[in-house]
Amino acid sequence: MYIESVILPAMSQSSCTKRFYIYRGDLEHRSAPGNKYHKLKHHMNAAIKQRYQAVATFGGPHSNHVDAFVNKVVELGLLPIVVVRGEVHAQLTPTLQSAASNGAILFPSQRIDYRKGLASDVRNTVDQFYDDVYWVPEGGGGGLGVLGCKDWADTIMSRVTDTDMICVASGTGTTAEGFAACEKVHHLAVFSALKGADQIVVRPIKPHLQTLLEFDECYHGGFGKMSDELLAFLKKMYELNPNLQLDPIYTGKMLYQVDQFVRQGCWEYGNTLFIHSGGLQGWRGMPAYYYPYHE
Ligand SMILES: *Cc1c(COP(=O)(O)O)cnc(C)c1O
């Protein structure tokens, strides 16, 4: 069980008595770190049980989901198929390069069609090429994705006693929904990586969930965008916590936002537990000069 204390830059400023911890999900499951293993778990079991030969999904060209998905499907001896959002350029992104060299079949898509997900034309095309395809929704979502995240939350929370707020980063909201479904989670803060996202966690809110806070990405310009402030924050974090790396899209922005709240004196929770949902491969989609974790 990897729970460590974290030092936020804002803590050095005042007489800060708050405590911050992080569950190091990034250290789990080398080939599918963070939340991705958990989102895929039940999908993979279903594919195997139903004896599918090929497993397909949707994802962006830098997607952590695609990376984990291809690794897991290959480990199971099945064929990974990825419908890539937008066209596939001759010069593949590092994430798609790994996917292709691991044996994944990549299908380009038109963005409008891609958005239709399982109802898209490109899905039909894939189904025509391959007879027997198990489909995992974008990001490993769906009911089985939520269930895997609830299992994850149950495991983590069974060993956590003293916490006033659990913080999770969110994209599709699958992970947040899984945590919201865990009976031991009473106070949950969800940090979306998307600008203008609300209604992230599907309601109705369960009775055990006393507090549900939802924030969108309002500081750095939206999904996948880097800012000077975020970069400076990540460098400072690394100085203060040399054993901890954060990803640029989700966990880095979540901790940045809480750091801001602490600075502003409006984070009222004594013990906070961050969930590190992984995503470090996402740095490969950023210009190299942003990378803060050089020796
Ligand atoms: C994919 C990902 C998320 C988003 O998870 P959802 O279940 O889609 O909300 C959060 N953090 C990291 C690091 C991720 O890679």
Tab-separated table of C-alpha atoms and ligand atoms in Angstrom:
chain	number	residue	atom	x	y	z
A	1	MET	CA	0.000	0.000	0.000
A	2	TYR	CA	1.682	3.146	-1.162
A	3	ILE	CA	0.494	6.135	0.822
A	4	GLU	CA	3.034	8.899	1.356
A	5	SER	CA	2.858	12.387	2.743
A	6	VAL	CA	3.214	15.250	0.274
A	7	ILE	CA	4.500	18.753	0.815
A	8	LEU	CA	2.678	21.445	-1.140
A	9	PRO	CA	4.514	24.707	-1.902
A	10	ALA	CA	1.730	26.680	-0.175
A	11	MET	CA	2.443	24.905	3.113
A	12	SER	CA	5.715	26.769	3.625
A	13	GLN	CA	3.948	30.138	3.446
A	14	SER	CA	1.880	30.363	6.537
A	15	SER	CA	1.395	28.435	9.700
A	16	CYS	CA	-0.162	25.622	7.747
A	17	THR	CA	-1.410	22.807	9.925
A	18	LYS	CA	-2.978	20.791	7.145
A	19	ARG	CA	-1.682	17.421	6.105
A	20	PHE	CA	-1.577	16.015	2.601
A	21	TYR	CA	-1.076	12.423	1.524
A	22	ILE	CA	-0.961	10.736	-1.817
A	23	TYR	CA	-1.890	7.210	-2.767
A	24	ARG	CA	0.784	6.226	-5.254
A	25	GLY	CA	-1.345	4.564	-7.891
A	26	ASP	CA	1.396	5.459	-10.345
A	27	LEU	CA	3.522	2.725	-8.764
A	28	GLU	CA	0.943	-0.004	-9.405
A	29	HIS	CA	0.803	-2.250	-12.490
A	30	ARG	CA	3.814	-1.191	-14.515
A	31	SER	CA	2.131	-1.782	-17.896
A	32	ALA	CA	-1.105	0.021	-16.978
A	33	PRO	CA	-0.362	2.320	-14.054
A	34	GLY	CA	-2.780	4.454	-12.071
A	35	ASN	CA	-6.474	4.139	-12.751
A	36	LYS	CA	-6.086	2.524	-16.166
A	37	TYR	CA	-5.571	-1.050	-14.994
A	38	HIS	CA	-8.681	-0.764	-12.835
A	39	LYS	CA	-10.814	0.705	-15.604
A	40	LEU	CA	-9.801	-2.104	-17.944
A	41	LYS	CA	-9.899	-5.004	-15.498
A	42	HIS	CA	-13.527	-6.098	-15.871
A	43	HIS	CA	-13.541	-5.349	-19.607
A	44	MET	CA	-10.556	-7.652	-20.095
A	45	ASN	CA	-12.116	-10.382	-17.972
A	46	ALA	CA	-15.297	-10.144	-20.044
A	47	ALA	CA	-13.356	-10.339	-23.314
A	48	ILE	CA	-11.501	-13.445	-22.174
A	49	LYS	CA	-14.531	-15.138	-20.705
A	50	GLN	CA	-16.461	-14.598	-23.925
A	51	ARG	CA	-13.464	-15.854	-25.940
A	52	TYR	CA	-12.883	-12.819	-28.094
A	53	GLN	CA	-9.718	-12.746	-30.199
A	54	ALA	CA	-9.518	-8.997	-30.685
A	55	VAL	CA	-10.245	-6.084	-28.377
A	56	ALA	CA	-10.831	-2.568	-29.697
A	57	THR	CA	-11.081	0.866	-28.160
A	58	PHE	CA	-11.020	4.592	-28.938
A	59	GLY	CA	-8.418	7.135	-27.886
A	60	GLY	CA	-6.459	10.273	-28.655
A	61	PRO	CA	-2.929	10.103	-30.111
A	62	HIS	CA	-1.284	10.765	-26.708
A	63	SER	CA	-3.844	8.904	-24.620
A	64	ASN	CA	-2.831	7.165	-21.386
A	65	HIS	CA	-5.793	4.877	-21.958
A	66	VAL	CA	-4.492	3.736	-25.348
A	67	ASP	CA	-1.061	3.053	-23.896
A	68	ALA	CA	-2.411	0.939	-21.016
A	69	PHE	CA	-5.007	-0.727	-23.222
A	70	VAL	CA	-2.505	-1.961	-25.787
A	71	ASN	CA	-0.133	-3.234	-23.091
A	72	LYS	CA	-2.872	-5.167	-21.296
A	73	VAL	CA	-4.429	-6.657	-24.438
A	74	VAL	CA	-1.016	-7.837	-25.666
A	75	GLU	CA	-0.238	-9.374	-22.261
A	76	LEU	CA	-3.448	-11.385	-22.570
A	77	GLY	CA	-2.407	-12.681	-25.991
A	78	LEU	CA	-5.227	-10.881	-27.815
A	79	LEU	CA	-5.113	-8.448	-30.732
A	80	PRO	CA	-5.406	-4.750	-29.779
A	81	ILE	CA	-7.237	-2.452	-32.198
A	82	VAL	CA	-7.279	1.294	-31.609
A	83	VAL	CA	-9.515	3.830	-33.311
A	84	VAL	CA	-7.446	6.989	-33.098
A	85	ARG	CA	-9.172	10.342	-32.730
A	86	GLY	CA	-8.534	12.230	-35.971
A	87	GLU	CA	-6.164	11.200	-38.695
A	88	VAL	CA	-3.117	9.077	-38.055
A	89	HIS	CA	-0.051	11.016	-39.240
A	90	ALA	CA	2.870	9.295	-40.916
A	91	GLN	CA	4.991	10.496	-38.019
A	92	LEU	CA	3.292	8.668	-35.159
A	93	THR	CA	3.156	10.174	-31.674
A	94	PRO	CA	5.355	8.341	-29.137
A	95	THR	CA	2.226	6.747	-27.640
A	96	LEU	CA	1.039	5.439	-31.012
A	97	GLN	CA	4.575	4.361	-31.918
A	98	SER	CA	4.686	2.117	-28.832
A	99	ALA	CA	1.197	0.878	-29.619
A	100	ALA	CA	2.113	-0.021	-33.197
A	101	SER	CA	5.390	-1.659	-32.222
A	102	ASN	CA	3.469	-3.727	-29.660
A	103	GLY	CA	1.324	-5.015	-32.514
A	104	ALA	CA	-1.727	-2.761	-32.261
A	105	ILE	CA	-3.795	-2.128	-35.373
A	106	LEU	CA	-4.504	1.604	-35.691
A	107	PHE	CA	-7.556	2.975	-37.460
A	108	PRO	CA	-7.799	6.708	-38.225
A	109	SER	CA	-11.158	8.428	-37.800
A	110	GLN	CA	-12.978	11.606	-38.635
A	111	ARG	CA	-13.532	13.593	-35.497
A	112	ILE	CA	-17.273	13.992	-36.047
A	113	ASP	CA	-17.681	10.273	-36.509
A	114	TYR	CA	-15.272	9.475	-33.641
A	115	ARG	CA	-17.541	11.341	-31.244
A	116	LYS	CA	-20.301	8.822	-31.916
A	117	GLY	CA	-18.179	6.213	-30.139
A	118	LEU	CA	-19.687	2.751	-30.311
A	119	ALA	CA	-22.259	4.073	-32.806
A	120	SER	CA	-19.601	5.401	-35.205
A	121	ASP	CA	-19.047	4.315	-38.807
A	122	VAL	CA	-15.422	3.525	-38.048
A	123	ARG	CA	-16.598	0.972	-35.506
A	124	ASN	CA	-18.590	-0.736	-38.282
A	125	THR	CA	-15.541	-0.685	-40.507
A	126	VAL	CA	-13.454	-2.381	-37.833
A	127	ASP	CA	-16.196	-4.947	-37.270
A	128	GLN	CA	-16.160	-5.718	-41.000
A	129	PHE	CA	-12.410	-6.311	-41.032
A	130	TYR	CA	-12.375	-8.441	-37.878
A	131	ASP	CA	-15.175	-10.876	-37.022
A	132	ASP	CA	-14.899	-11.076	-33.371
A	133	VAL	CA	-14.221	-7.804	-31.631
A	134	TYR	CA	-14.854	-6.901	-27.987
A	135	TRP	CA	-15.300	-3.114	-27.691
A	136	VAL	CA	-14.101	-1.065	-24.762
A	137	PRO	CA	-15.673	2.416	-24.742
A	138	GLU	CA	-13.434	5.493	-24.946
A	139	GLY	CA	-11.246	5.867	-21.884
A	140	GLY	CA	-12.230	2.432	-20.554
A	141	GLY	CA	-15.529	3.775	-19.305
A	142	GLY	CA	-18.943	2.208	-19.099
A	143	GLY	CA	-20.410	0.254	-16.208
A	144	LEU	CA	-17.493	-2.194	-16.096
A	145	GLY	CA	-15.001	0.672	-15.946
A	146	VAL	CA	-16.852	2.232	-13.011
A	147	LEU	CA	-17.007	-1.134	-11.268
A	148	GLY	CA	-13.232	-1.597	-11.543
A	149	CYS	CA	-12.684	1.867	-10.093
A	150	LYS	CA	-15.061	1.118	-7.245
A	151	ASP	CA	-13.031	-2.038	-6.505
A	152	TRP	CA	-9.919	0.132	-6.510
A	153	ALA	CA	-11.480	2.668	-4.151
A	154	ASP	CA	-12.687	-0.143	-1.860
A	155	THR	CA	-9.149	-1.532	-1.641
A	156	ILE	CA	-7.552	1.825	-0.970
A	157	MET	CA	-10.188	2.951	1.513
A	158	SER	CA	-10.085	-0.294	3.484
A	159	ARG	CA	-6.654	0.816	4.690
A	160	VAL	CA	-7.286	4.521	5.113
A	161	THR	CA	-8.643	5.692	8.426
A	162	ASP	CA	-8.133	9.327	9.063
A	163	THR	CA	-9.034	11.393	6.046
A	164	ASP	CA	-11.264	14.435	5.608
A	165	MET	CA	-11.179	14.682	1.820
A	166	ILE	CA	-10.327	12.360	-1.069
A	167	CYS	CA	-9.168	14.101	-4.262
A	168	VAL	CA	-9.350	12.457	-7.693
A	169	ALA	CA	-8.564	13.789	-11.141
A	170	SER	CA	-11.113	13.242	-13.847
A	171	GLY	CA	-11.496	12.972	-17.613
A	172	THR	CA	-14.507	10.856	-18.512
A	173	GLY	CA	-15.513	10.792	-14.826
A	174	THR	CA	-15.389	6.992	-14.666
A	175	THR	CA	-12.819	6.938	-11.883
A	176	ALA	CA	-14.631	9.615	-9.903
A	177	GLU	CA	-17.852	7.682	-10.252
A	178	GLY	CA	-16.170	4.557	-8.920
A	179	PHE	CA	-14.868	6.449	-5.902
A	180	ALA	CA	-18.260	8.049	-5.343
A	181	ALA	CA	-19.749	4.550	-5.247
A	182	CYS	CA	-17.372	3.385	-2.491
A	183	GLU	CA	-19.207	3.433	0.820
A	184	LYS	CA	-16.139	4.438	2.761
A	185	VAL	CA	-15.747	7.640	0.739
A	186	HIS	CA	-17.674	10.344	2.546
A	187	HIS	CA	-15.974	13.447	1.140
A	188	LEU	CA	-14.853	13.558	-2.463
A	189	ALA	CA	-13.337	16.351	-4.556
A	190	VAL	CA	-13.221	15.794	-8.320
A	191	PHE	CA	-10.805	17.820	-10.460
A	192	SER	CA	-11.706	17.699	-14.122
A	193	ALA	CA	-8.938	18.056	-16.700
A	194	LEU	CA	-11.481	19.745	-18.966
A	195	LYS	CA	-12.452	23.382	-19.010
A	196	GLY	CA	-16.117	24.092	-18.402
A	197	ALA	CA	-16.898	20.559	-17.292
A	198	ASP	CA	-19.618	20.160	-14.751
A	199	GLN	CA	-21.910	17.361	-13.741
A	200	ILE	CA	-18.940	15.055	-13.820
A	201	VAL	CA	-20.149	12.521	-11.336
A	202	VAL	CA	-23.389	10.868	-12.301
A	203	ARG	CA	-26.153	11.546	-9.897
A	204	PRO	CA	-28.070	10.649	-7.808
A	205	ILE	CA	-25.428	11.130	-5.163
A	206	LYS	CA	-25.256	8.188	-2.836
A	207	PRO	CA	-26.302	8.800	0.779
A	208	HIS	CA	-22.859	7.884	2.134
A	209	LEU	CA	-21.299	10.720	0.152
A	210	GLN	CA	-21.652	13.749	2.392
A	211	THR	CA	-19.536	16.166	0.380
A	212	LEU	CA	-19.020	16.206	-3.376
A	213	LEU	CA	-16.930	19.039	-4.795
A	214	GLU	CA	-16.414	19.371	-8.542
A	215	PHE	CA	-13.882	21.675	-10.177
A	216	ASP	CA	-13.023	22.244	-13.790
A	217	GLU	CA	-9.705	23.178	-15.399
A	218	CYS	CA	-9.896	26.944	-15.094
A	219	TYR	CA	-6.225	27.894	-14.743
A	220	HIS	CA	-4.175	26.627	-17.663
A	221	GLY	CA	-6.329	26.985	-20.766
A	222	GLY	CA	-8.070	23.626	-20.915
A	223	PHE	CA	-7.409	19.972	-21.613
A	224	GLY	CA	-3.805	19.154	-22.311
A	225	LYS	CA	-2.635	22.774	-22.100
A	226	MET	CA	0.503	23.691	-20.191
A	227	SER	CA	1.043	27.055	-18.485
A	228	ASP	CA	4.127	28.755	-17.032
A	229	GLU	CA	2.457	28.642	-13.625
A	230	LEU	CA	1.846	24.906	-13.833
A	231	LEU	CA	5.401	24.264	-14.936
A	232	ALA	CA	6.824	26.377	-12.109
A	233	PHE	CA	4.545	24.546	-9.670
A	234	LEU	CA	5.655	21.124	-10.893
A	235	LYS	CA	9.317	22.090	-10.571
A	236	LYS	CA	8.738	23.354	-7.049
A	237	MET	CA	6.816	20.195	-6.166
A	238	TYR	CA	9.714	18.104	-7.388
A	239	GLU	CA	12.160	20.058	-5.231
A	240	LEU	CA	9.951	19.494	-2.195
A	241	ASN	CA	9.057	15.867	-3.036
A	242	PRO	CA	11.959	14.366	-4.987
A	243	ASN	CA	10.365	10.896	-5.079
A	244	LEU	CA	7.099	12.041	-6.599
A	245	GLN	CA	6.368	12.765	-10.249
A	246	LEU	CA	3.028	14.106	-11.439
A	247	ASP	CA	1.539	14.008	-14.916
A	248	PRO	CA	0.894	17.226	-16.872
A	249	ILE	CA	-2.770	16.619	-17.749
A	250	TYR	CA	-4.481	15.333	-14.613
A	251	THR	CA	-2.641	14.898	-11.326
A	252	GLY	CA	-0.323	17.897	-11.764
A	253	LYS	CA	-3.287	20.188	-12.316
A	254	MET	CA	-5.232	18.687	-9.407
A	255	LEU	CA	-2.429	19.366	-6.943
A	256	TYR	CA	-1.895	22.829	-8.441
A	257	GLN	CA	-5.509	23.692	-7.770
A	258	VAL	CA	-5.461	22.468	-4.181
A	259	ASP	CA	-2.221	24.394	-3.639
A	260	GLN	CA	-4.047	27.513	-4.820
A	261	PHE	CA	-6.910	26.863	-2.402
A	262	VAL	CA	-4.472	26.430	0.474
A	263	ARG	CA	-2.748	29.691	-0.500
A	264	GLN	CA	-6.105	31.455	-0.534
A	265	GLY	CA	-6.956	29.985	2.855
A	266	CYS	CA	-10.033	28.262	1.532
A	267	TRP	CA	-9.079	24.593	1.834
A	268	GLU	CA	-10.779	23.697	5.076
A	269	TYR	CA	-9.873	20.016	5.306
A	270	GLY	CA	-7.297	18.824	7.827
A	271	ASN	CA	-6.194	15.553	6.234
A	272	THR	CA	-6.394	15.308	2.469
A	273	LEU	CA	-5.661	12.195	0.431
A	274	PHE	CA	-4.802	12.614	-3.244
A	275	ILE	CA	-5.197	9.641	-5.546
A	276	HIS	CA	-2.294	9.473	-7.983
A	277	SER	CA	-4.000	8.115	-11.081
A	278	GLY	CA	-0.766	7.671	-13.068
A	279	GLY	CA	-0.456	9.162	-16.542
A	280	LEU	CA	3.285	9.812	-16.568
A	281	GLN	CA	3.559	8.486	-20.124
A	282	GLY	CA	1.589	11.616	-21.067
A	283	TRP	CA	4.813	13.624	-20.793
A	284	ARG	CA	5.825	12.043	-24.095
A	285	GLY	CA	3.141	14.141	-25.774
A	286	MET	CA	4.652	17.391	-24.442
A	287	PRO	CA	7.617	19.313	-25.835
A	288	ALA	CA	10.771	17.940	-24.204
A	289	TYR	CA	11.730	21.319	-22.690
A	290	TYR	CA	8.676	21.188	-20.433
A	291	TYR	CA	9.776	17.951	-18.803
A	292	PRO	CA	10.551	18.854	-15.174
A	293	TYR	CA	12.030	15.576	-13.952
A	294	HIS	CA	15.600	15.752	-15.158
A	295	GLU	CA	18.274	14.846	-12.647
B	1	LIG	C1	-7.167	8.708	-17.732
B	1	LIG	C2	-6.723	9.480	-16.554
B	1	LIG	C3	-7.624	10.132	-15.715
B	1	LIG	C4	-9.098	10.234	-16.043
B	1	LIG	O1	-9.830	9.135	-15.640
B	1	LIG	P1	-11.404	9.084	-15.941
B	1	LIG	O2	-11.817	7.798	-15.369
B	1	LIG	O3	-11.555	9.119	-17.436
B	1	LIG	O4	-12.044	10.251	-15.329
B	1	LIG	C5	-7.157	10.735	-14.568
B	1	LIG	N1	-5.836	10.740	-14.279
B	1	LIG	C6	-4.928	10.173	-15.089
B	1	LIG	C7	-3.494	10.262	-14.743
B	1	LIG	C8	-5.339	9.527	-16.249
B	1	LIG	O5	-4.427	8.962	-17.063
